[in-house]
Coordinates of C-alpha atoms and ligand atoms in Angstrom, one line a residue:
M116 CA -38.7 -2.4 -103.1
Q117 CA -40.7 0.5 -101.8
H118 CA -39.5 2.5 -104.8
I119 CA -40.9 0.1 -107.2
I120 CA -44.2 -0.2 -105.3
D121 CA -44.6 3.6 -105.2
R122 CA -43.9 3.9 -108.9
F123 CA -46.4 1.1 -109.8
I124 CA -49.1 2.6 -107.6
S125 CA -48.5 6.0 -109.2
Y126 CA -49.4 4.4 -112.5
V127 CA -52.3 2.1 -111.6
T128 CA -54.2 4.9 -109.8
V129 CA -54.5 6.8 -113.1
D130 CA -57.5 5.5 -115.1
T131 CA -56.4 4.7 -118.6
E132 CA -59.2 2.4 -119.9
S133 CA -59.3 2.2 -123.7
D134 CA -62.5 2.2 -125.8
P135 CA -62.9 0.0 -128.9
N136 CA -65.8 2.2 -130.1
S137 CA -63.7 5.3 -130.4
D138 CA -62.0 6.2 -133.6
T139 CA -59.4 8.6 -132.0
T140 CA -55.9 7.8 -130.9
P141 CA -55.6 7.4 -128.0
S142 CA -59.1 6.0 -127.9
T143 CA -59.8 7.8 -124.6
A144 CA -58.6 11.3 -123.6
K145 CA -57.8 10.1 -120.1
Q146 CA -54.9 8.1 -121.4
W147 CA -53.1 11.4 -121.9
D148 CA -53.1 11.9 -118.1
L149 CA -50.7 9.0 -117.6
A150 CA -48.9 9.6 -120.9
N151 CA -48.0 13.2 -119.8
Q152 CA -47.0 11.9 -116.4
L153 CA -44.6 9.4 -117.9
V154 CA -43.0 11.9 -120.2
E155 CA -42.2 14.1 -117.2
E156 CA -40.9 11.1 -115.3
L157 CA -38.7 9.9 -118.1
K158 CA -37.1 13.3 -118.3
A159 CA -36.7 13.5 -114.5
I160 CA -34.8 10.2 -114.3
G161 CA -32.4 11.5 -117.0
M162 CA -33.6 9.9 -120.2
E163 CA -32.8 11.7 -123.4
D164 CA -34.7 12.6 -126.5
V165 CA -38.1 12.1 -124.7
T166 CA -40.9 12.6 -127.2
I167 CA -44.7 12.2 -127.3
D168 CA -46.5 12.5 -130.6
D169 CA -50.1 13.5 -131.5
N170 CA -51.3 10.0 -130.8
A171 CA -49.7 9.8 -127.3
Y172 CA -46.9 7.4 -128.4
I173 CA -44.0 8.0 -126.1
M174 CA -40.4 7.3 -127.0
A175 CA -37.1 8.0 -125.1
T176 CA -33.4 7.2 -125.4
L177 CA -30.8 5.9 -123.0
P178 CA -27.6 6.7 -124.9
S179 CA -24.8 4.1 -125.2
N180 CA -22.0 4.2 -122.7
V181 CA -19.5 2.1 -124.8
D182 CA -17.2 3.0 -127.7
H183 CA -17.8 0.0 -129.8
E184 CA -20.8 -0.6 -132.1
V185 CA -23.7 -2.2 -130.3
P186 CA -27.1 -2.9 -131.9
V187 CA -29.8 -0.5 -130.7
I188 CA -32.5 -2.4 -128.8
G189 CA -35.9 -1.4 -127.4
F190 CA -38.3 -2.1 -124.6
V191 CA -42.0 -1.6 -125.2
S192 CA -45.1 -1.6 -123.1
H193 CA -48.7 -0.2 -123.1
F194 CA -50.3 2.2 -120.6
D195 CA -54.0 1.6 -121.4
T196 CA -56.0 -1.0 -119.5
T197 CA -58.7 -3.3 -120.9
P198 CA -62.3 -2.1 -121.3
D199 CA -63.4 -5.6 -120.1
F200 CA -63.4 -4.5 -116.5
T201 CA -63.3 -1.0 -114.8
G202 CA -59.9 0.6 -114.2
A203 CA -61.3 3.7 -112.5
N204 CA -60.5 4.3 -108.8
V205 CA -58.0 1.5 -108.4
K206 CA -57.2 1.0 -104.7
P207 CA -54.2 -1.3 -104.6
Q208 CA -53.7 -3.4 -101.5
I209 CA -50.3 -4.6 -100.5
V210 CA -49.9 -8.0 -98.8
H211 CA -46.5 -8.3 -97.2
N212 CA -45.0 -11.7 -96.6
Y213 CA -47.9 -13.6 -98.2
D214 CA -48.7 -16.6 -96.1
G215 CA -50.2 -18.9 -98.8
G216 CA -53.8 -18.5 -97.6
D217 CA -56.8 -16.7 -98.9
I218 CA -56.6 -12.9 -99.4
V219 CA -59.7 -11.0 -98.6
L220 CA -59.9 -8.4 -101.3
N221 CA -63.2 -6.9 -100.1
K222 CA -64.8 -7.8 -96.8
E223 CA -68.1 -6.0 -97.5
L224 CA -68.6 -7.6 -100.9
D225 CA -67.1 -10.9 -99.8
I226 CA -64.5 -11.0 -102.6
V227 CA -61.7 -13.4 -101.9
L228 CA -58.5 -14.2 -103.9
S229 CA -58.0 -17.8 -103.0
P230 CA -55.1 -20.1 -103.9
G231 CA -57.7 -22.9 -103.9
Y232 CA -58.9 -21.5 -107.2
F233 CA -55.8 -19.6 -108.3
K234 CA -53.1 -22.2 -107.7
D235 CA -50.3 -20.0 -109.1
M236 CA -50.5 -17.9 -105.9
L237 CA -48.7 -20.6 -103.9
Q238 CA -45.4 -20.1 -105.7
Y239 CA -45.3 -16.6 -104.2
K240 CA -45.5 -17.6 -100.6
G241 CA -43.4 -15.2 -98.5
Q242 CA -43.4 -12.5 -101.2
T243 CA -45.1 -9.2 -101.4
L244 CA -48.3 -9.2 -103.5
I245 CA -50.1 -6.2 -104.8
T246 CA -53.9 -6.9 -105.3
T247 CA -57.1 -4.9 -106.0
D248 CA -59.8 -4.1 -103.5
G249 CA -62.1 -6.4 -105.5
T250 CA -64.0 -3.6 -107.3
T251 CA -61.6 -2.9 -110.2
L252 CA -58.9 -4.5 -112.2
L253 CA -55.3 -3.8 -111.1
G254 CA -53.7 -2.7 -114.3
A255 CA -50.5 -4.7 -113.9
D256 CA -51.3 -5.4 -117.5
D257 CA -49.3 -3.5 -118.5
K258 CA -48.3 -0.9 -115.9
A259 CA -46.1 -3.5 -114.4
G260 CA -44.2 -3.5 -117.7
I261 CA -43.9 0.3 -117.6
T262 CA -42.7 0.2 -114.0
E263 CA -40.0 -2.3 -114.9
I264 CA -38.8 -0.5 -117.9
V265 CA -38.6 2.9 -116.2
T266 CA -36.9 1.4 -113.1
A267 CA -34.4 -0.5 -115.2
M268 CA -33.5 2.7 -117.2
E269 CA -33.1 4.6 -113.9
Y270 CA -30.9 1.8 -112.6
L271 CA -28.7 1.9 -115.7
I272 CA -28.4 5.7 -115.4
Q273 CA -27.4 5.4 -111.8
H274 CA -24.9 2.6 -112.5
P275 CA -22.7 3.8 -115.4
E276 CA -20.3 0.9 -114.6
I277 CA -22.8 -1.4 -116.4
K278 CA -22.0 -1.2 -120.0
H279 CA -24.8 -1.1 -122.6
G280 CA -25.5 0.2 -126.1
K281 CA -28.2 2.7 -127.0
I282 CA -31.6 1.7 -125.6
R283 CA -34.9 2.9 -126.9
V284 CA -38.1 2.9 -124.8
G285 CA -41.6 3.0 -126.2
F286 CA -44.9 3.3 -124.4
T287 CA -48.1 3.0 -126.4
P288 CA -51.8 3.6 -125.9
D289 CA -54.7 1.3 -127.0
E290 CA -53.0 -2.1 -126.9
E291 CA -56.0 -3.7 -125.3
I292 CA -58.2 -2.8 -128.2
G293 CA -55.7 -4.2 -130.7
R294 CA -54.3 -0.9 -131.9
G295 CA -51.2 -0.4 -129.8
A296 CA -48.9 -1.0 -132.7
H297 CA -51.0 0.7 -135.4
K298 CA -49.4 4.1 -135.2
F299 CA -46.1 3.1 -133.8
D300 CA -43.4 4.8 -135.8
V301 CA -40.9 1.9 -136.2
A302 CA -38.4 4.1 -138.2
K303 CA -38.4 6.8 -135.6
F304 CA -37.9 4.2 -132.9
G305 CA -34.9 3.1 -134.7
A306 CA -34.1 -0.1 -132.9
E307 CA -32.8 -3.3 -134.5
W308 CA -35.1 -5.4 -132.2
A309 CA -37.2 -4.9 -129.1
Y310 CA -39.1 -6.7 -126.4
T311 CA -42.6 -6.1 -125.1
M312 CA -42.7 -6.4 -121.3
D313 CA -46.2 -7.7 -121.4
G314 CA -46.3 -11.3 -120.4
S315 CA -47.7 -12.8 -117.3
Q316 CA -45.8 -14.9 -114.8
I317 CA -42.1 -14.8 -114.0
G318 CA -40.1 -16.6 -116.6
E319 CA -42.4 -16.2 -119.6
L320 CA -40.7 -15.6 -122.9
E321 CA -42.7 -15.8 -126.0
Y322 CA -42.0 -15.4 -129.7
E323 CA -44.8 -17.4 -131.2
N324 CA -48.4 -16.3 -131.4
F325 CA -51.5 -17.1 -133.4
N326 CA -52.1 -16.3 -137.0
A327 CA -55.5 -14.6 -136.8
A328 CA -58.4 -13.8 -139.0
G329 CA -62.0 -12.8 -138.6
A330 CA -64.9 -13.9 -140.8
K331 CA -68.4 -12.7 -141.3
I332 CA -70.8 -14.9 -143.2
T333 CA -74.1 -13.5 -144.3
F334 CA -77.0 -15.8 -145.2
K335 CA -80.0 -14.6 -147.1
G336 CA -83.5 -16.0 -146.7
K337 CA -87.0 -15.6 -148.0
S338 CA -89.9 -14.9 -145.6
V339 CA -93.3 -16.3 -146.5
H340 CA -96.3 -16.8 -144.3
P341 CA -95.6 -20.1 -142.5
G342 CA -99.0 -21.5 -143.5
Y343 CA -98.2 -21.1 -147.2
A344 CA -94.4 -21.7 -146.9
K345 CA -94.0 -25.1 -148.4
G346 CA -91.4 -25.0 -151.2
K347 CA -91.1 -21.2 -150.9
M348 CA -89.7 -20.1 -147.5
I349 CA -86.0 -20.1 -147.0
N350 CA -85.1 -19.6 -143.3
S351 CA -81.6 -18.0 -143.2
M352 CA -81.2 -19.0 -139.5
L353 CA -81.4 -22.7 -140.3
I354 CA -78.9 -22.3 -143.1
A355 CA -76.5 -20.5 -140.7
N356 CA -77.1 -23.4 -138.4
D357 CA -76.0 -25.8 -141.2
F358 CA -72.9 -23.7 -141.6
I359 CA -71.9 -23.9 -138.0
S360 CA -72.6 -27.6 -137.9
A361 CA -70.3 -28.2 -140.8
L362 CA -67.3 -26.7 -138.8
P363 CA -65.0 -29.3 -137.2
K364 CA -66.7 -30.1 -133.9
G365 CA -63.7 -30.3 -131.5
E366 CA -61.8 -27.3 -132.9
V367 CA -63.1 -24.7 -130.6
P368 CA -61.3 -22.7 -127.9
E369 CA -62.8 -24.6 -125.0
K370 CA -61.4 -27.9 -126.4
T371 CA -58.0 -26.9 -127.6
T372 CA -54.6 -26.0 -126.1
G373 CA -50.9 -25.5 -127.0
Y374 CA -50.5 -25.4 -130.8
E375 CA -54.0 -26.5 -131.6
G376 CA -55.9 -24.0 -133.7
F377 CA -59.7 -23.3 -133.7
F378 CA -62.8 -21.8 -135.1
H379 CA -64.6 -19.6 -132.6
V380 CA -68.2 -18.4 -133.2
V381 CA -68.3 -15.0 -131.6
G382 CA -71.5 -13.6 -132.9
L383 CA -74.8 -14.8 -134.3
N384 CA -77.6 -12.5 -135.4
G385 CA -80.6 -13.7 -137.2
S386 CA -84.0 -13.4 -138.8
I387 CA -85.7 -15.4 -141.5
E388 CA -84.6 -12.9 -144.1
E389 CA -81.0 -12.5 -143.0
T390 CA -78.5 -14.1 -140.6
T391 CA -74.9 -13.3 -139.9
V392 CA -72.4 -15.5 -138.3
Q393 CA -69.2 -14.0 -137.0
L394 CA -66.3 -16.1 -136.2
I395 CA -62.6 -15.9 -135.5
I396 CA -60.0 -18.3 -136.9
R397 CA -56.7 -19.0 -135.1
D398 CA -53.7 -21.2 -135.8
H399 CA -50.0 -21.0 -135.1
D400 CA -49.2 -22.9 -138.3
R401 CA -49.5 -20.6 -141.4
A402 CA -50.4 -23.5 -143.8
K403 CA -53.1 -24.8 -141.4
F404 CA -54.3 -21.2 -140.9
E405 CA -54.8 -20.8 -144.7
D406 CA -56.5 -24.2 -144.7
R407 CA -58.9 -23.0 -142.1
K408 CA -59.8 -19.9 -144.0
Q409 CA -60.3 -22.1 -147.1
L410 CA -62.6 -24.4 -145.2
V411 CA -64.9 -21.5 -144.2
Q412 CA -65.0 -20.5 -147.9
K413 CA -65.6 -24.1 -149.0
I414 CA -68.5 -24.7 -146.6
T415 CA -70.0 -21.4 -147.8
D416 CA -69.6 -22.5 -151.4
N417 CA -71.2 -25.8 -150.7
I418 CA -74.2 -24.1 -149.2
N419 CA -74.4 -21.8 -152.2
N420 CA -74.4 -24.7 -154.6
S421 CA -77.2 -26.6 -152.8
F422 CA -79.4 -23.5 -152.8
K423 CA -78.5 -22.1 -156.2
E424 CA -81.6 -23.1 -158.0
Q425 CA -84.1 -22.4 -155.2
F426 CA -82.6 -19.1 -154.2
G427 CA -81.6 -18.0 -157.7
G428 CA -78.0 -16.9 -156.9
D429 CA -75.6 -17.0 -154.0
I430 CA -77.4 -17.4 -150.7
A431 CA -74.3 -16.9 -148.6
T432 CA -71.3 -14.6 -148.7
A433 CA -68.2 -15.0 -146.6
E434 CA -65.9 -12.0 -145.8
I435 CA -62.6 -13.2 -144.4
K436 CA -60.1 -10.7 -143.1
D437 CA -56.6 -11.4 -141.7
S438 CA -56.0 -9.7 -138.3
Y439 CA -52.4 -10.5 -137.4
F440 CA -49.7 -13.2 -138.1
N441 CA -47.4 -15.4 -136.0
M442 CA -44.3 -13.4 -135.2
K443 CA -42.3 -16.6 -135.3
E444 CA -41.8 -16.1 -139.1
K445 CA -40.1 -12.7 -138.3
V446 CA -38.2 -13.8 -135.1
E447 CA -36.8 -17.1 -136.1
P448 CA -34.4 -15.6 -138.7
V449 CA -33.0 -13.4 -135.8
M450 CA -33.2 -16.1 -133.1
H451 CA -30.3 -14.6 -131.1
I452 CA -32.8 -12.0 -129.8
V453 CA -34.7 -14.7 -128.0
D454 CA -31.4 -16.4 -127.0
I455 CA -30.2 -13.3 -125.3
A456 CA -33.4 -13.0 -123.3
E457 CA -33.2 -16.7 -122.3
K458 CA -29.6 -16.3 -121.3
A459 CA -30.4 -13.2 -119.2
M460 CA -33.1 -15.1 -117.3
K461 CA -30.9 -18.1 -116.7
E462 CA -28.0 -16.0 -115.4
L463 CA -30.5 -14.5 -113.0
G464 CA -31.7 -17.9 -111.8
I465 CA -35.1 -17.5 -113.5
E466 CA -36.4 -20.6 -115.3
P467 CA -37.5 -19.5 -118.8
I468 CA -41.0 -20.6 -119.7
I469 CA -41.1 -20.6 -123.5
K470 CA -44.5 -21.3 -124.9
P471 CA -46.7 -20.2 -127.8
I472 CA -49.1 -17.4 -127.1
R473 CA -52.7 -18.3 -127.7
G474 CA -53.4 -14.8 -128.8
G475 CA -51.5 -11.9 -130.2
T476 CA -49.3 -9.1 -128.8
D477 CA -48.3 -5.7 -130.0
G478 CA -45.0 -7.4 -130.7
S479 CA -46.5 -9.6 -133.4
Q480 CA -47.7 -6.5 -135.3
L481 CA -44.4 -4.7 -134.7
S482 CA -42.5 -7.8 -135.9
Y483 CA -44.3 -7.5 -139.2
M484 CA -43.7 -3.7 -139.3
G485 CA -39.9 -4.4 -139.2
L486 CA -39.2 -4.5 -135.5
P487 CA -38.8 -8.1 -134.3
C488 CA -40.3 -8.1 -130.9
P489 CA -40.6 -11.1 -128.5
N490 CA -42.6 -10.8 -125.3
I491 CA -41.2 -11.1 -121.8
F492 CA -43.0 -11.6 -118.5
A493 CA -44.2 -8.5 -116.6
G494 CA -45.1 -10.6 -113.6
G495 CA -48.8 -10.2 -113.1
H496 CA -51.6 -12.8 -112.9
N497 CA -55.3 -13.0 -113.7
F498 CA -55.3 -10.0 -116.1
H499 CA -58.4 -8.1 -117.0
G500 CA -60.4 -8.6 -113.8
K501 CA -60.7 -8.0 -110.1
Y502 CA -58.5 -11.0 -109.2
E503 CA -55.5 -9.5 -110.9
Y504 CA -52.4 -9.4 -108.8
V505 CA -48.6 -8.9 -109.1
P506 CA -45.8 -10.1 -106.9
V507 CA -43.3 -7.2 -106.4
E508 CA -40.4 -9.7 -106.5
S509 CA -41.4 -10.7 -110.0
M510 CA -41.3 -7.0 -111.0
Q511 CA -37.9 -6.7 -109.5
K512 CA -36.8 -9.8 -111.5
A513 CA -38.1 -8.2 -114.7
V514 CA -36.1 -5.1 -114.0
E515 CA -33.0 -7.3 -113.6
V516 CA -33.8 -9.1 -116.9
I517 CA -34.0 -5.8 -118.8
V518 CA -30.7 -4.7 -117.3
K519 CA -29.1 -8.0 -118.1
I520 CA -30.3 -8.0 -121.7
A521 CA -28.8 -4.6 -122.1
E522 CA -25.5 -5.8 -120.7
L523 CA -25.4 -9.1 -122.8
T524 CA -26.2 -7.2 -126.0
A525 CA -23.2 -4.9 -125.4
Q526 CA -21.0 -7.9 -124.9
K527 CA -21.9 -9.6 -128.1
Ligands
LIG20 ZN1 -50.9 -6.2 -121.9

């Protein structure tokens, strides 16, 4: 246990916050610090073919130790942390034998991690939790995933009696800003399928995520002195308001769950002359997703029609762009890759929690790039903030799941 704690701490104490406003890869130079450290460590534990490319994508190989043909599988995680909350100067605290009560993260600042608010904590009574000191995030997302993959590889190297095929490991930068898969060389990785170790609580196994698009609708107006405006002024802000009002009322993130899709207004910027509305569109179902995009276009067209004469042309334009798609389309035809992970968990006494992701993962992009890639729990909770924590026992279980998947794949 100490080994896994030490390894995890050696990662989270390196600041790797990514930056959406940067055009480089990795988006921040500091991500190289951990990337270089990981390359050395992968070599040190005995991994082969350890490479890091110009964009800091790391790959490594654990060679097969069986004679027969076994599909090459991969495990993937990301080493950046979200820009939503600071990841600098992380000072992890270790709570042994958690008693089920409040955990004071920071006495001075009166920051408490309480099971009264975060009920999930109670299932880890008696376990060892790693928390923050209340001033930073922890970075279990996804340094827990990296810890688990490295530890599992080390374990397999030290236990050659466990039979497995060739295993590829991939660590990426910039997942938190949606670019983790962008420069991932799927051909070079050369795996038939892979798993991202990037889920939350123990048992999570995910192979469905949203179809996602972003839309920007621009409304034009005509500014005239308000005292002389009758029949002349067109206030683009009010037209934008009509647009938003025409969207289905209950279909917003705060009123939907499970497989329910939504429209989510994320930006509104207006003057009389010009207003832009930015929204994101999400739905697990591809047909419903297409309907949602069409509805945005239809509302825009209706507004255009009603102002055609007065404005003398199109008063509104909608730009709709797809962001990512549901990996289910790519995973379902190779469903055995989910079945193996499910079987691995069950054999280890872990109850699989299979549910649709209300978001996207690197795995969804990778799946469309030719590498089907479900997501497995990494063990952490309350990602992207100061209340983030991870039970060490969950990390240990994730290590066992990786080892078991390798074993089961070789038996198939
Ligand atoms: Zn993550």
